[in-house]
Amino acid sequence: MRGVSAHQQTAASPFIRACRRESVPHTPVWFMRQAGRSLPEYLKLREGIAMLDSCMRPDMVTEITLQPVRRHKVDAAVYYSDIVVPLKAIGLDLDIKPGVGPVVEQPIRTRADLDRLRVLEPDDVLYVTEAIGMLTAELGETPLIGFAGAPFTLASYLVEGGPSRNHERTKALMYGDPELWSDLLDRLADITTAFLKVQIEAGASAVQLFDSWVGALSPADYRRYVMPSSAKVFEAVADHGVPRIHFGVGTGELLGLMGEAGADVVGVDWRVPLDEAARRVGPGKALQGNLDPAVLFAPTSAVETKTREVLDSAADLPGHVFNLGHGVLPSTDPDTLTRLVDFVHRTTEV
C-alpha cells in the first residue's frame, strides 16, 4: 500500500499537475542530475565510494536524493541511480570508471551474447525498493521521479563496450543484422520495463526514460530501429497511471516521434525553443526543459534573461516543467541552482 499512498500524496503537487497539463500555482522545477554532481555534501558523502556501490546502498541513495530537495527547494526529487544499474543487477560485468563512464568488460555483439541479458526480477534490486520506501516517507507531498535508460542508449553502451562519439559498432550492428538488433532492443525493453515497475510500485510518482544517445539517429532510423522498443516500455507501464517522461540529447529532429512513442511529457534540450518544440511534438503532451546548462556559469542577470526566454517560449503551453536542456554540469555553483529555482517560482507565480 505504500506505493499507492505515495502516488495519492503527490497527485496535487505542481510537478504532477504540470505533467498532466493541469493548472499550477507556479511552473515546477527540477534538474536532471540534481542528485549529486555539483553538491559539496554529495561529494563528501561519496568520498572513497564507487558510483555503482553508492547506488546499491539505500541509506546513501536516500540521503543523496534528498540533498537537492533540501538545498534548492525543487518541486521533485529524482531517484539517485545510474542507467546501467539494472544491467549490473542481472550480472553483467560492467563498471563506471571516473572520467570515462560505463565500461562493459564483454560487449554484446552476437546472438549468443543475448543469453547474458536475462529478465530483471524485483529481488535483483531489493535496495531500490528499500530506498524508495525510505524516500517517499521523507518526501511526503514532493514527488519522486524514477528513471531508466532507454533501450537504444543501453544497447549503445553494451555494443560499443563504453561511451562512443560516433556509435560505429552500434550502427554497424543495427544496419548489418537488423534481426539481432531488434531482439537486443526487445530484451532491453523488458529489462527497462521491469526496473521502472519496481520503482513505480515502491512509490515513484513519475518516471523518465533517458535516451541520451538517440540524437545520433535520423528520424527514419529512429522510427524503424528504436521507436518500437521505447513504445513497448511506455505501453508496459501505462496502466500504473504515473506520468511518463521521454528525454534525449540532440533530438530536435526526433521530437515528434519521441512523443509518438508514448510519453506524457517530452523533454527538450536547449537547441529548440519550447514553442517550436510544441509544434513538432503536437497536441496532448506536456514539455520539459530547456535552459542550456552552460548558461549557469554566466552572471546572475544573464541567467535570469535566458530563463525568461525559456519561460516566455513556454507561456502558451498547457503543461511545462522547467528543467535544464541536459544534466547539471559538475562544476556548477550550487547557489546558482538555488537562485534559479526561486526565480522561476517567483516569475511564474499565479
CSV table of C-alpha atoms in Angstrom, one decimal:
chain,number,residue,atom,x,y,z
A,1,MET,CA,0.0,0.0,0.0
A,2,ARG,CA,3.0,2.3,0.4
A,3,GLY,CA,3.2,2.9,-3.3
A,4,VAL,CA,-0.5,3.8,-3.7
A,5,SER,CA,-0.4,6.3,-0.8
A,6,ALA,CA,2.8,7.9,-2.2
A,7,HIS,CA,1.1,8.4,-5.5
A,8,GLN,CA,-2.0,9.9,-3.9
A,9,GLN,CA,0.0,12.2,-1.7
A,10,THR,CA,1.8,13.8,-4.6
A,11,ALA,CA,-1.1,13.9,-7.0
A,12,ALA,CA,-1.8,17.6,-6.3
A,13,SER,CA,1.8,18.7,-6.5
A,14,PRO,CA,2.8,21.3,-9.1
A,15,PHE,CA,5.1,18.9,-10.8
A,16,ILE,CA,2.5,16.1,-11.3
A,17,ARG,CA,-0.2,18.7,-12.3
A,18,ALA,CA,2.1,20.2,-14.9
A,19,CYS,CA,2.9,16.7,-16.3
A,20,ARG,CA,-0.9,16.2,-16.6
A,21,ARG,CA,-1.3,19.6,-18.3
A,22,GLU,CA,-3.4,20.9,-15.4
A,23,SER,CA,-3.3,24.4,-13.8
A,24,VAL,CA,-0.4,25.1,-11.5
A,25,PRO,CA,0.4,27.7,-8.8
A,26,HIS,CA,3.9,28.2,-10.4
A,27,THR,CA,6.0,26.4,-13.0
A,28,PRO,CA,7.6,23.4,-11.3
A,29,VAL,CA,11.4,23.0,-11.5
A,30,TRP,CA,13.7,20.0,-11.2
A,31,PHE,CA,17.1,19.4,-12.7
A,32,MET,CA,18.5,16.3,-14.4
A,33,ARG,CA,21.5,15.1,-12.4
A,34,GLN,CA,20.4,17.2,-9.5
A,35,ALA,CA,21.1,14.3,-7.1
A,36,GLY,CA,24.8,14.9,-6.6
A,37,ARG,CA,27.2,16.1,-9.3
A,38,SER,CA,27.8,19.7,-8.0
A,39,LEU,CA,26.8,19.5,-4.3
A,40,PRO,CA,29.7,19.6,-1.8
A,41,GLU,CA,27.6,17.5,0.6
A,42,TYR,CA,27.3,14.8,-2.1
A,43,LEU,CA,31.0,14.8,-2.8
A,44,LYS,CA,31.8,14.5,0.9
A,45,LEU,CA,29.4,11.5,1.2
A,46,ARG,CA,30.7,9.8,-1.9
A,47,GLU,CA,34.4,10.1,-0.9
A,48,GLY,CA,36.1,6.8,-1.5
A,49,ILE,CA,32.9,5.0,-2.6
A,50,ALA,CA,32.5,3.8,-6.1
A,51,MET,CA,29.5,5.1,-8.1
A,52,LEU,CA,27.8,1.7,-8.5
A,53,ASP,CA,28.4,0.8,-4.9
A,54,SER,CA,26.7,4.1,-3.8
A,55,CYS,CA,23.7,3.2,-6.0
A,56,MET,CA,23.2,-0.1,-4.1
A,57,ARG,CA,23.1,1.4,-0.6
A,58,PRO,CA,19.6,2.6,0.4
A,59,ASP,CA,20.9,4.9,3.1
A,60,MET,CA,23.2,6.7,0.6
A,61,VAL,CA,20.6,6.7,-2.2
A,62,THR,CA,18.1,8.3,0.2
A,63,GLU,CA,20.4,11.0,1.5
A,64,ILE,CA,21.8,11.9,-1.9
A,65,THR,CA,18.3,12.1,-3.5
A,66,LEU,CA,17.1,14.3,-0.7
A,67,GLN,CA,20.1,16.7,-0.7
A,68,PRO,CA,19.0,18.9,-3.7
A,69,VAL,CA,15.4,19.0,-2.5
A,70,ARG,CA,16.5,20.4,0.9
A,71,ARG,CA,19.0,22.8,-0.7
A,72,HIS,CA,17.3,24.0,-3.8
A,73,LYS,CA,13.6,23.6,-2.9
A,74,VAL,CA,13.0,21.9,-6.3
A,75,ASP,CA,9.5,20.6,-7.0
A,76,ALA,CA,10.5,16.9,-7.4
A,77,ALA,CA,13.2,14.6,-6.3
A,78,VAL,CA,14.9,12.3,-8.8
A,79,TYR,CA,16.0,8.9,-7.7
A,80,TYR,CA,19.8,8.6,-7.4
A,81,SER,CA,21.0,5.8,-9.6
A,82,ASP,CA,22.6,5.2,-13.0
A,83,ILE,CA,21.2,3.8,-16.2
A,84,VAL,CA,23.4,0.8,-16.0
A,85,VAL,CA,22.3,-0.3,-12.6
A,86,PRO,CA,19.7,-2.9,-13.9
A,87,LEU,CA,22.4,-4.3,-16.2
A,88,LYS,CA,24.7,-4.7,-13.3
A,89,ALA,CA,21.9,-6.2,-11.3
A,90,ILE,CA,21.3,-9.1,-13.8
A,91,GLY,CA,25.0,-10.0,-13.6
A,92,LEU,CA,26.8,-8.2,-16.5
A,93,ASP,CA,30.4,-7.4,-15.8
A,94,LEU,CA,30.5,-3.6,-16.1
A,95,ASP,CA,31.7,-0.7,-14.1
A,96,ILE,CA,31.5,3.1,-14.1
A,97,LYS,CA,35.0,4.5,-14.5
A,98,PRO,CA,35.6,8.0,-13.2
A,99,GLY,CA,36.1,10.4,-16.1
A,100,VAL,CA,35.0,7.8,-18.7
A,101,GLY,CA,31.6,6.4,-17.8
A,102,PRO,CA,30.1,2.9,-18.1
A,103,VAL,CA,32.6,0.3,-19.4
A,104,VAL,CA,31.5,-3.2,-20.3
A,105,GLU,CA,34.0,-6.0,-19.9
A,106,GLN,CA,32.5,-8.2,-22.6
A,107,PRO,CA,30.4,-6.3,-25.2
A,108,ILE,CA,27.2,-7.7,-26.6
A,109,ARG,CA,27.8,-8.3,-30.3
A,110,THR,CA,26.5,-11.8,-31.3
A,111,ARG,CA,23.3,-13.7,-30.9
A,112,ALA,CA,25.0,-15.9,-28.3
A,113,ASP,CA,25.7,-12.8,-26.2
A,114,LEU,CA,21.9,-12.2,-25.8
A,115,ASP,CA,21.8,-15.1,-23.3
A,116,ARG,CA,23.6,-12.9,-20.8
A,117,LEU,CA,20.6,-10.5,-20.8
A,118,ARG,CA,18.2,-12.3,-18.5
A,119,VAL,CA,15.0,-10.8,-17.2
A,120,LEU,CA,15.3,-8.4,-14.2
A,121,GLU,CA,13.5,-9.7,-11.2
A,122,PRO,CA,12.4,-7.4,-8.3
A,123,ASP,CA,14.7,-9.4,-5.9
A,124,ASP,CA,17.6,-8.3,-8.0
A,125,VAL,CA,17.1,-4.7,-6.9
A,126,LEU,CA,15.7,-5.0,-3.4
A,127,TYR,CA,17.9,-2.0,-2.5
A,128,VAL,CA,15.8,0.1,-4.9
A,129,THR,CA,12.5,-0.9,-3.2
A,130,GLU,CA,14.0,-0.2,0.2
A,131,ALA,CA,15.4,3.2,-0.8
A,132,ILE,CA,12.2,4.4,-2.4
A,133,GLY,CA,10.2,3.4,0.7
A,134,MET,CA,12.6,5.5,2.8
A,135,LEU,CA,12.4,8.3,0.3
A,136,THR,CA,8.6,8.6,0.0
A,137,ALA,CA,8.3,8.6,3.8
A,138,GLU,CA,10.6,11.6,3.9
A,139,LEU,CA,9.3,13.4,0.8
A,140,GLY,CA,5.6,13.5,1.7
A,141,GLU,CA,3.9,15.6,-1.0
A,142,THR,CA,7.1,16.1,-3.0
A,143,PRO,CA,7.1,13.6,-5.9
A,144,LEU,CA,9.9,11.2,-6.6
A,145,ILE,CA,10.9,10.6,-10.2
A,146,GLY,CA,12.1,7.2,-11.1
A,147,PHE,CA,14.2,6.6,-14.2
A,148,ALA,CA,15.8,4.2,-16.5
A,149,GLY,CA,18.0,4.2,-19.6
A,150,ALA,CA,16.1,3.7,-22.9
A,151,PRO,CA,16.8,0.5,-24.9
A,152,PHE,CA,18.9,2.3,-27.6
A,153,THR,CA,21.2,4.1,-25.2
A,154,LEU,CA,21.7,0.9,-23.2
A,155,ALA,CA,22.4,-1.0,-26.4
A,156,SER,CA,24.9,1.5,-27.4
A,157,TYR,CA,26.9,1.1,-24.2
A,158,LEU,CA,26.7,-2.7,-24.4
A,159,VAL,CA,27.7,-3.0,-28.1
A,160,GLU,CA,30.4,-0.4,-28.0
A,161,GLY,CA,31.8,-1.5,-24.7
A,162,GLY,CA,31.6,2.0,-23.3
A,163,PRO,CA,30.8,5.6,-24.3
A,164,SER,CA,31.2,6.4,-28.0
A,165,ARG,CA,31.3,9.5,-30.1
A,166,ASN,CA,30.2,8.0,-33.4
A,167,HIS,CA,28.4,4.8,-32.3
A,168,GLU,CA,30.0,3.0,-35.2
A,169,ARG,CA,29.7,-0.5,-33.8
A,170,THR,CA,26.2,0.1,-32.7
A,171,LYS,CA,25.1,1.4,-36.1
A,172,ALA,CA,27.0,-1.4,-37.9
A,173,LEU,CA,25.0,-4.0,-35.9
A,174,MET,CA,21.8,-2.1,-36.4
A,175,TYR,CA,22.1,-1.9,-40.2
A,176,GLY,CA,24.0,-5.1,-40.7
A,177,ASP,CA,21.9,-7.5,-38.6
A,178,PRO,CA,18.5,-5.9,-38.0
A,179,GLU,CA,17.0,-9.1,-36.6
A,180,LEU,CA,19.7,-9.4,-33.9
A,181,TRP,CA,19.4,-5.6,-33.2
A,182,SER,CA,15.6,-5.9,-32.8
A,183,ASP,CA,16.0,-8.9,-30.4
A,184,LEU,CA,18.6,-7.0,-28.4
A,185,LEU,CA,16.4,-3.9,-28.0
A,186,ASP,CA,13.4,-6.0,-27.2
A,187,ARG,CA,15.2,-7.8,-24.4
A,188,LEU,CA,16.5,-4.4,-23.1
A,189,ALA,CA,13.0,-3.1,-23.2
A,190,ASP,CA,11.9,-5.9,-20.9
A,191,ILE,CA,14.7,-5.2,-18.5
A,192,THR,CA,13.9,-1.5,-18.5
A,193,THR,CA,10.2,-2.1,-18.0
A,194,ALA,CA,10.9,-4.3,-15.0
A,195,PHE,CA,13.2,-1.7,-13.5
A,196,LEU,CA,10.6,1.0,-13.9
A,197,LYS,CA,7.9,-1.1,-12.5
A,198,VAL,CA,9.9,-1.8,-9.3
A,199,GLN,CA,10.3,2.0,-8.9
A,200,ILE,CA,6.7,2.8,-9.5
A,201,GLU,CA,5.3,0.0,-7.3
A,202,ALA,CA,7.7,1.1,-4.5
A,203,GLY,CA,6.3,4.7,-4.7
A,204,ALA,CA,7.8,6.7,-7.6
A,205,SER,CA,5.2,9.3,-8.7
A,206,ALA,CA,6.6,9.7,-12.3
A,207,VAL,CA,9.3,8.0,-14.4
A,208,GLN,CA,11.7,9.3,-17.0
A,209,LEU,CA,13.2,7.3,-19.9
A,210,PHE,CA,16.6,8.7,-20.8
A,211,ASP,CA,17.7,8.1,-24.4
A,212,SER,CA,20.9,10.0,-24.1
A,213,TRP,CA,22.5,9.0,-27.4
A,214,VAL,CA,19.5,8.6,-29.7
A,215,GLY,CA,20.1,12.1,-31.2
A,216,ALA,CA,22.8,10.2,-33.3
A,217,LEU,CA,20.0,8.8,-35.5
A,218,SER,CA,17.9,10.2,-38.4
A,219,PRO,CA,14.1,10.2,-38.0
A,220,ALA,CA,13.7,7.3,-40.4
A,221,ASP,CA,16.2,5.2,-38.5
A,222,TYR,CA,14.6,6.1,-35.2
A,223,ARG,CA,11.2,5.1,-36.4
A,224,ARG,CA,12.4,1.8,-37.8
A,225,TYR,CA,15.1,0.6,-35.3
A,226,VAL,CA,14.3,2.3,-32.0
A,227,MET,CA,10.8,3.5,-31.6
A,228,PRO,CA,9.2,0.0,-31.2
A,229,SER,CA,11.3,-0.8,-28.2
A,230,SER,CA,10.7,2.6,-26.5
A,231,ALA,CA,7.0,2.4,-27.2
A,232,LYS,CA,7.0,-1.1,-25.7
A,233,VAL,CA,8.4,0.3,-22.4
A,234,PHE,CA,5.9,3.2,-22.2
A,235,GLU,CA,3.0,0.9,-23.0
A,236,ALA,CA,4.0,-1.6,-20.4
A,237,VAL,CA,3.9,0.9,-17.6
A,238,ALA,CA,0.8,2.8,-18.9
A,239,ASP,CA,-1.6,1.1,-16.6
A,240,HIS,CA,0.4,2.3,-13.5
A,241,GLY,CA,-1.1,5.7,-14.0
A,242,VAL,CA,2.1,7.8,-13.4
A,243,PRO,CA,3.3,10.5,-15.8
A,244,ARG,CA,5.9,9.1,-18.3
A,245,ILE,CA,8.7,11.5,-19.5
A,246,HIS,CA,10.9,10.9,-22.5
A,247,PHE,CA,14.2,12.7,-22.9
A,248,GLY,CA,17.1,12.6,-25.3
A,249,VAL,CA,20.0,14.9,-26.3
A,250,GLY,CA,20.3,16.4,-29.8
A,251,THR,CA,16.8,15.1,-30.6
A,252,GLY,CA,15.3,18.2,-32.2
A,253,GLU,CA,14.5,16.3,-35.4
A,254,LEU,CA,13.0,13.4,-33.4
A,255,LEU,CA,10.7,15.3,-31.0
A,256,GLY,CA,7.5,14.3,-32.9
A,257,LEU,CA,8.4,10.6,-33.0
A,258,MET,CA,9.5,10.6,-29.3
A,259,GLY,CA,6.1,12.0,-28.4
A,260,GLU,CA,4.5,9.4,-30.6
A,261,ALA,CA,6.4,6.6,-28.7
A,262,GLY,CA,4.0,7.1,-25.8
A,263,ALA,CA,5.3,9.6,-23.3
A,264,ASP,CA,3.1,12.1,-21.5
A,265,VAL,CA,5.9,14.6,-21.3
A,266,VAL,CA,8.6,15.2,-23.9
A,267,GLY,CA,11.9,16.6,-22.6
A,268,VAL,CA,13.6,19.1,-24.9
A,269,ASP,CA,17.3,20.0,-25.0
A,270,TRP,CA,18.4,23.6,-25.4
A,271,ARG,CA,18.7,23.6,-29.1
A,272,VAL,CA,15.0,24.0,-29.9
A,273,PRO,CA,12.8,26.8,-28.3
A,274,LEU,CA,9.8,25.3,-26.4
A,275,ASP,CA,7.2,26.9,-28.6
A,276,GLU,CA,8.8,25.3,-31.7
A,277,ALA,CA,9.2,22.0,-29.8
A,278,ALA,CA,5.5,22.1,-29.0
A,279,ARG,CA,4.7,22.4,-32.7
A,280,ARG,CA,6.9,19.5,-33.5
A,281,VAL,CA,5.6,17.3,-30.7
A,282,GLY,CA,2.0,18.1,-31.5
A,283,PRO,CA,-1.0,18.4,-29.1
A,284,GLY,CA,-1.7,16.4,-26.0
A,285,LYS,CA,1.8,16.4,-24.5
A,286,ALA,CA,3.5,18.4,-21.8
A,287,LEU,CA,7.0,19.7,-22.3
A,288,GLN,CA,10.1,19.7,-20.1
A,289,GLY,CA,13.1,21.9,-20.4
A,290,ASN,CA,15.2,23.6,-21.6
A,291,LEU,CA,17.8,26.1,-20.3
A,292,ASP,CA,21.3,25.4,-21.6
A,293,PRO,CA,23.3,24.0,-18.6
A,294,ALA,CA,26.3,26.2,-19.6
A,295,VAL,CA,24.2,29.4,-19.0
A,296,LEU,CA,24.5,28.8,-15.3
A,297,PHE,CA,28.2,29.9,-15.5
A,298,ALA,CA,27.2,33.4,-16.6
A,299,PRO,CA,26.4,36.3,-14.3
A,300,THR,CA,23.0,36.1,-12.5
A,301,SER,CA,21.5,38.8,-14.7
A,302,ALA,CA,22.3,36.7,-17.8
A,303,VAL,CA,20.9,33.6,-16.2
A,304,GLU,CA,17.7,35.4,-15.5
A,305,THR,CA,17.5,36.8,-19.0
A,306,LYS,CA,17.9,33.4,-20.6
A,307,THR,CA,15.5,31.8,-18.1
A,308,ARG,CA,12.8,34.4,-19.0
A,309,GLU,CA,13.3,33.4,-22.7
A,310,VAL,CA,12.6,29.8,-21.8
A,311,LEU,CA,9.5,30.8,-19.7
A,312,ASP,CA,8.3,33.1,-22.4
A,313,SER,CA,8.5,30.4,-25.1
A,314,ALA,CA,6.5,28.1,-22.8
A,315,ALA,CA,3.9,30.8,-21.9
A,316,ASP,CA,1.2,29.3,-24.0
A,317,LEU,CA,1.8,25.7,-23.3
A,318,PRO,CA,-0.8,23.8,-21.2
A,319,GLY,CA,1.9,21.9,-19.4
A,320,HIS,CA,5.5,23.0,-18.7
A,321,VAL,CA,8.1,21.6,-16.3
A,322,PHE,CA,11.2,23.8,-16.1
A,323,ASN,CA,14.5,21.9,-16.4
A,324,LEU,CA,17.9,22.2,-18.0
A,325,GLY,CA,18.4,21.0,-21.5
A,326,HIS,CA,20.6,18.3,-20.2
A,327,GLY,CA,22.1,17.4,-16.8
A,328,VAL,CA,23.7,19.7,-14.2
A,329,LEU,CA,27.4,20.2,-15.1
A,330,PRO,CA,29.7,19.0,-12.2
A,331,SER,CA,31.4,22.4,-11.7
A,332,THR,CA,28.1,24.3,-11.5
A,333,ASP,CA,27.8,26.6,-8.4
A,334,PRO,CA,25.0,25.1,-6.3
A,335,ASP,CA,23.9,28.5,-5.2
A,336,THR,CA,23.1,29.4,-8.8
A,337,LEU,CA,20.7,26.5,-9.0
A,338,THR,CA,19.0,27.6,-5.7
A,339,ARG,CA,18.6,31.1,-7.1
A,340,LEU,CA,17.3,29.7,-10.4
A,341,VAL,CA,14.5,27.7,-8.7
A,342,ASP,CA,13.5,30.7,-6.7
A,343,PHE,CA,13.5,32.9,-9.8
A,344,VAL,CA,11.3,30.5,-11.8
A,345,HIS,CA,8.9,30.2,-8.9
A,346,ARG,CA,8.6,33.9,-8.3
A,347,THR,CA,8.4,34.8,-12.0
A,348,THR,CA,5.6,32.3,-12.8
A,349,GLU,CA,3.6,32.5,-9.6
A,350,VAL,CA,-0.1,32.9,-10.2
